[in-house]
Tab-separated table of C-alpha atoms in Angstrom:
chain	number	residue	atom	x	y	z
A	70	MET	CA	-13.839	-141.615	-74.878
A	71	SER	CA	-15.422	-140.040	-77.915
A	72	GLU	CA	-18.279	-137.540	-77.821
A	73	HIS	CA	-20.562	-140.139	-79.435
A	74	ASP	CA	-19.674	-142.773	-76.867
A	75	THR	CA	-20.324	-140.401	-73.983
A	76	VAL	CA	-23.775	-139.454	-75.250
A	77	THR	CA	-24.653	-143.084	-76.030
A	78	GLU	CA	-23.674	-144.136	-72.510
A	79	ALA	CA	-25.839	-141.393	-71.051
A	80	THR	CA	-28.885	-142.964	-72.646
A	81	THR	CA	-28.352	-146.314	-70.899
A	82	THR	CA	-29.408	-145.052	-67.469
A	83	VAL	CA	-32.126	-146.879	-65.597
A	84	ALA	CA	-35.674	-146.486	-66.839
A	85	GLY	CA	-37.959	-144.397	-64.694
A	86	SER	CA	-37.178	-141.301	-62.722
A	87	PRO	CA	-37.650	-140.122	-59.122
A	88	ASP	CA	-39.913	-137.491	-60.620
A	89	ASP	CA	-42.669	-139.988	-61.268
A	90	ALA	CA	-44.377	-142.627	-59.200
A	91	PRO	CA	-44.631	-146.241	-60.452
A	92	THR	CA	-47.807	-147.201	-62.301
A	93	THR	CA	-49.806	-150.389	-62.483
A	94	PRO	CA	-51.407	-152.021	-65.536
A	95	GLN	CA	-54.721	-150.393	-64.602
A	96	ALA	CA	-55.360	-146.774	-65.479
A	97	ASP	CA	-55.156	-144.575	-62.416
A	98	THR	CA	-55.930	-141.023	-61.463
A	99	GLU	CA	-54.951	-138.725	-58.654
A	100	ALA	CA	-56.282	-135.335	-57.577
A	101	THR	CA	-54.233	-132.250	-58.241
A	102	ALA	CA	-52.368	-131.899	-54.957
A	103	PRO	CA	-51.465	-135.605	-54.559
A	104	GLU	CA	-50.513	-135.806	-58.232
A	105	ALA	CA	-48.226	-132.822	-57.991
A	106	ALA	CA	-46.565	-134.446	-55.003
A	107	ALA	CA	-46.315	-137.831	-56.680
A	108	GLU	CA	-44.610	-136.369	-59.722
A	109	GLU	CA	-41.937	-134.967	-57.383
A	110	SER	CA	-41.523	-138.014	-55.118
A	111	ALA	CA	-38.765	-140.575	-54.748
A	112	VAL	CA	-39.516	-144.276	-55.048
A	113	ASP	CA	-38.207	-146.451	-52.242
A	114	ALA	CA	-36.897	-149.992	-52.582
A	115	GLU	CA	-40.355	-151.527	-52.072
A	116	GLY	CA	-41.861	-149.385	-54.815
A	117	ALA	CA	-43.831	-147.143	-52.434
A	118	VAL	CA	-43.826	-143.435	-53.009
A	119	ALA	CA	-41.750	-141.559	-50.424
A	120	PRO	CA	-41.830	-137.752	-50.434
A	121	ALA	CA	-38.408	-136.217	-50.797
A	122	ARG	CA	-36.964	-134.730	-47.607
A	123	SER	CA	-37.273	-130.980	-47.343
A	124	ARG	CA	-33.891	-129.433	-48.115
A	125	GLY	CA	-32.388	-126.230	-46.807
A	126	ARG	CA	-30.637	-123.685	-48.978
A	127	ALA	CA	-27.216	-124.916	-47.924
A	128	ASP	CA	-28.145	-128.455	-48.950
A	129	LEU	CA	-29.373	-127.267	-52.343
A	130	GLU	CA	-26.241	-125.201	-52.899
A	131	ARG	CA	-24.160	-128.273	-52.112
A	132	GLU	CA	-26.189	-130.312	-54.621
A	133	GLY	CA	-25.558	-127.662	-57.282
A	134	GLU	CA	-21.815	-127.618	-56.607
A	135	VAL	CA	-21.552	-131.428	-56.831
A	136	ALA	CA	-23.620	-131.483	-59.990
A	137	ALA	CA	-21.535	-128.737	-61.584
A	138	ASP	CA	-18.290	-130.583	-60.806
A	139	PHE	CA	-19.693	-133.800	-62.261
A	140	LEU	CA	-20.896	-132.136	-65.454
A	141	GLU	CA	-17.697	-130.135	-65.939
A	142	THR	CA	-15.712	-133.343	-65.702
A	143	LEU	CA	-18.043	-135.043	-68.161
A	144	LEU	CA	-17.733	-132.206	-70.669
A	145	ASP	CA	-13.932	-132.217	-70.316
A	146	ILE	CA	-13.706	-135.964	-70.911
A	147	ALA	CA	-15.936	-135.746	-73.968
A	148	ASP	CA	-14.158	-132.588	-75.158
A	149	LEU	CA	-17.475	-130.681	-75.415
A	150	ASP	CA	-18.002	-126.954	-75.103
A	151	GLY	CA	-20.343	-125.473	-72.509
A	152	ASP	CA	-20.501	-123.472	-69.310
A	153	ILE	CA	-22.346	-124.517	-66.119
A	154	ASP	CA	-24.899	-122.239	-64.452
A	155	VAL	CA	-26.100	-123.147	-60.937
A	156	ASP	CA	-29.180	-121.738	-59.264
A	157	ILE	CA	-31.926	-122.628	-56.775
A	158	ASP	CA	-35.460	-122.897	-58.097
A	159	GLY	CA	-37.910	-123.086	-55.226
A	160	ASP	CA	-37.083	-126.221	-53.245
A	161	ARG	CA	-34.604	-127.783	-55.658
A	162	ALA	CA	-31.216	-127.131	-57.204
A	163	SER	CA	-31.219	-126.087	-60.832
A	164	VAL	CA	-28.227	-126.628	-63.116
A	165	SER	CA	-27.921	-125.617	-66.747
A	166	ILE	CA	-25.316	-126.356	-69.431
A	167	VAL	CA	-25.214	-123.262	-71.605
A	168	ASP	CA	-23.267	-122.090	-74.627
A	169	SER	CA	-19.811	-120.771	-73.782
A	170	GLU	CA	-17.509	-118.268	-75.450
A	171	ASP	CA	-15.619	-121.237	-76.934
A	172	GLY	CA	-18.634	-122.750	-78.641
A	173	ARG	CA	-22.198	-124.057	-78.499
A	174	VAL	CA	-23.396	-126.932	-76.343
A	175	PRO	CA	-23.997	-129.897	-78.677
A	176	ARG	CA	-27.770	-130.283	-79.056
A	177	ARG	CA	-27.316	-134.050	-79.094
A	178	LEU	CA	-27.055	-133.719	-75.286
A	179	VAL	CA	-30.784	-132.977	-75.440
A	180	GLY	CA	-31.706	-135.768	-77.838
A	181	GLN	CA	-35.026	-136.550	-79.434
A	182	ASP	CA	-37.881	-135.410	-77.197
A	183	GLY	CA	-35.311	-134.599	-74.515
A	184	LYS	CA	-34.524	-138.270	-73.846
A	185	VAL	CA	-30.740	-137.840	-73.638
A	186	LEU	CA	-31.243	-134.828	-71.366
A	187	ASP	CA	-33.483	-136.930	-69.095
A	188	ALA	CA	-30.786	-139.642	-68.959
A	189	LEU	CA	-28.073	-137.097	-68.224
A	190	GLN	CA	-30.209	-135.539	-65.491
A	191	GLU	CA	-30.634	-138.966	-63.856
A	192	LEU	CA	-26.878	-139.623	-64.015
A	193	THR	CA	-26.270	-136.224	-62.409
A	194	ARG	CA	-28.770	-136.952	-59.652
A	195	LEU	CA	-27.046	-140.269	-58.952
A	196	ALA	CA	-23.686	-138.480	-58.775
A	197	VAL	CA	-25.163	-135.990	-56.262
A	198	GLN	CA	-26.738	-138.808	-54.218
A	199	SER	CA	-23.410	-140.655	-54.141
A	200	ALA	CA	-21.669	-137.536	-52.796
A	201	THR	CA	-24.326	-136.382	-50.322
A	202	GLY	CA	-26.097	-139.571	-49.323
A	203	GLU	CA	-29.463	-137.938	-50.098
A	204	ARG	CA	-31.880	-138.409	-53.002
A	205	SER	CA	-31.747	-135.440	-55.319
A	206	ARG	CA	-34.582	-133.661	-57.142
A	207	LEU	CA	-32.126	-131.491	-59.062
A	208	MET	CA	-33.314	-130.235	-62.412
A	209	LEU	CA	-30.909	-130.151	-65.342
A	210	ASP	CA	-31.322	-128.103	-68.504
A	211	VAL	CA	-29.194	-128.071	-71.668
A	212	ALA	CA	-29.166	-125.100	-74.018
A	213	GLY	CA	-32.476	-123.824	-72.636
A	214	HIS	CA	-34.460	-126.867	-73.787
A	215	ARG	CA	-36.506	-127.272	-70.611
A	216	ALA	CA	-37.107	-123.529	-70.295
A	217	GLU	CA	-38.497	-123.418	-73.854
A	218	ARG	CA	-40.576	-126.546	-73.248
A	219	ARG	CA	-41.950	-125.112	-70.025
A	220	ALA	CA	-43.125	-121.970	-71.845
A	221	ALA	CA	-44.834	-124.109	-74.501
A	222	LEU	CA	-46.510	-126.267	-71.839
A	223	VAL	CA	-47.830	-123.187	-70.007
A	224	ALA	CA	-49.449	-122.101	-73.253
A	225	VAL	CA	-51.004	-125.565	-73.722
A	226	ALA	CA	-52.293	-125.526	-70.156
A	227	GLN	CA	-53.789	-122.069	-70.547
A	228	GLU	CA	-55.649	-123.148	-73.685
A	229	ALA	CA	-57.061	-126.156	-71.835
A	230	ILE	CA	-58.038	-123.981	-68.865
A	231	ALA	CA	-59.866	-121.586	-71.143
A	232	GLU	CA	-61.712	-124.439	-72.844
A	233	VAL	CA	-62.758	-126.038	-69.542
A	234	LYS	CA	-64.046	-122.727	-68.254
A	235	ARG	CA	-65.957	-122.133	-71.507
A	236	SER	CA	-67.501	-125.574	-71.811
A	237	ASN	CA	-67.576	-126.677	-68.156
A	238	ALA	CA	-66.346	-130.052	-69.437
A	239	SER	CA	-63.103	-131.974	-68.908
A	240	VAL	CA	-60.260	-131.726	-71.395
A	241	ALA	CA	-57.648	-134.486	-71.869
A	242	LEU	CA	-54.190	-133.466	-73.069
A	243	ASP	CA	-51.610	-135.427	-75.000
A	244	PRO	CA	-49.257	-137.828	-73.162
A	245	MET	CA	-46.460	-136.071	-71.309
A	246	SER	CA	-43.444	-136.830	-69.194
A	247	ALA	CA	-43.513	-136.396	-65.393
A	248	PHE	CA	-41.759	-133.010	-65.702
A	249	GLU	CA	-44.291	-131.849	-68.314
A	250	ARG	CA	-47.289	-133.034	-66.300
A	251	LYS	CA	-45.999	-131.187	-63.229
A	252	VAL	CA	-45.795	-127.922	-65.186
A	253	VAL	CA	-49.428	-128.355	-66.343
A	254	HIS	CA	-50.663	-129.298	-62.854
A	255	ASP	CA	-49.100	-126.172	-61.350
A	256	GLU	CA	-50.684	-123.940	-64.013
A	257	VAL	CA	-54.117	-125.537	-63.579
A	258	LEU	CA	-53.962	-125.276	-59.814
A	259	ALA	CA	-53.075	-121.568	-60.064
A	260	ALA	CA	-56.158	-121.087	-62.264
A	261	GLY	CA	-58.446	-122.600	-59.609
A	262	LEU	CA	-59.336	-125.717	-61.614
A	263	VAL	CA	-58.614	-129.421	-61.010
A	264	SER	CA	-56.226	-131.690	-62.876
A	265	GLU	CA	-55.445	-135.383	-62.703
A	266	SER	CA	-52.993	-137.726	-64.326
A	267	ASP	CA	-54.612	-140.666	-66.077
A	268	GLY	CA	-53.346	-143.773	-67.854
A	269	VAL	CA	-50.036	-145.622	-67.764
A	270	GLU	CA	-46.688	-144.876	-69.375
A	271	PRO	CA	-46.003	-144.091	-72.129
A	272	ARG	CA	-49.596	-142.819	-72.542
A	273	ARG	CA	-49.880	-141.124	-69.159
A	274	HIS	CA	-51.518	-137.737	-69.614
A	275	VAL	CA	-53.217	-134.877	-67.788
A	276	VAL	CA	-56.982	-134.352	-67.623
A	277	VAL	CA	-58.132	-130.825	-66.717
A	278	ARG	CA	-61.528	-130.681	-65.011
A	279	PRO	CA	-63.886	-127.922	-63.802
A	280	ALA	CA	-63.475	-126.838	-60.211
A	281	ALA	CA	-65.609	-128.790	-57.752
A	282	SER	CA	-68.776	-126.896	-56.885
């Protein structure tokens, strides 16, 4: 299989991610804590949001090992360069494909707006679920894309927080993915303000509000 075919196939994964709850045609909002949980929930067969089961360190290490094996095989088949780094980030496994001594990771594995990366992450989660029998909330990064995006989102959130504190009025941010909204929610919560997700995909976005008096 060629490198192009492998990347193209990665983009054909199912739409939607366990990171985000299903939406309805009506705009909806959730408070900060429920929203943060919803962004990190799995969706069951009936479409209801089911919180992911709490995982122990051994479970997360196992997820990382399975994911690393899957990704290494994928890179070998596609004849792509890259090393695999495995870590645990809070309550989830974290796996990164990074540049190796033999060469750089092809940036096409990230894709426009990270869409190929999202598809590859979903494929990796499915591989982990197949091996462990458990839904996975594993996070995948390629060439530091998510880390860089997280830093940029923190800066956006801090600007919104400063504006809300200055004006005591709500601030609506641009549409974001579930991963991006979760980063903003966490930053807002740490600042003592309130955030909600509003709207439906692909226009779902975060609204930052003053803290309740």
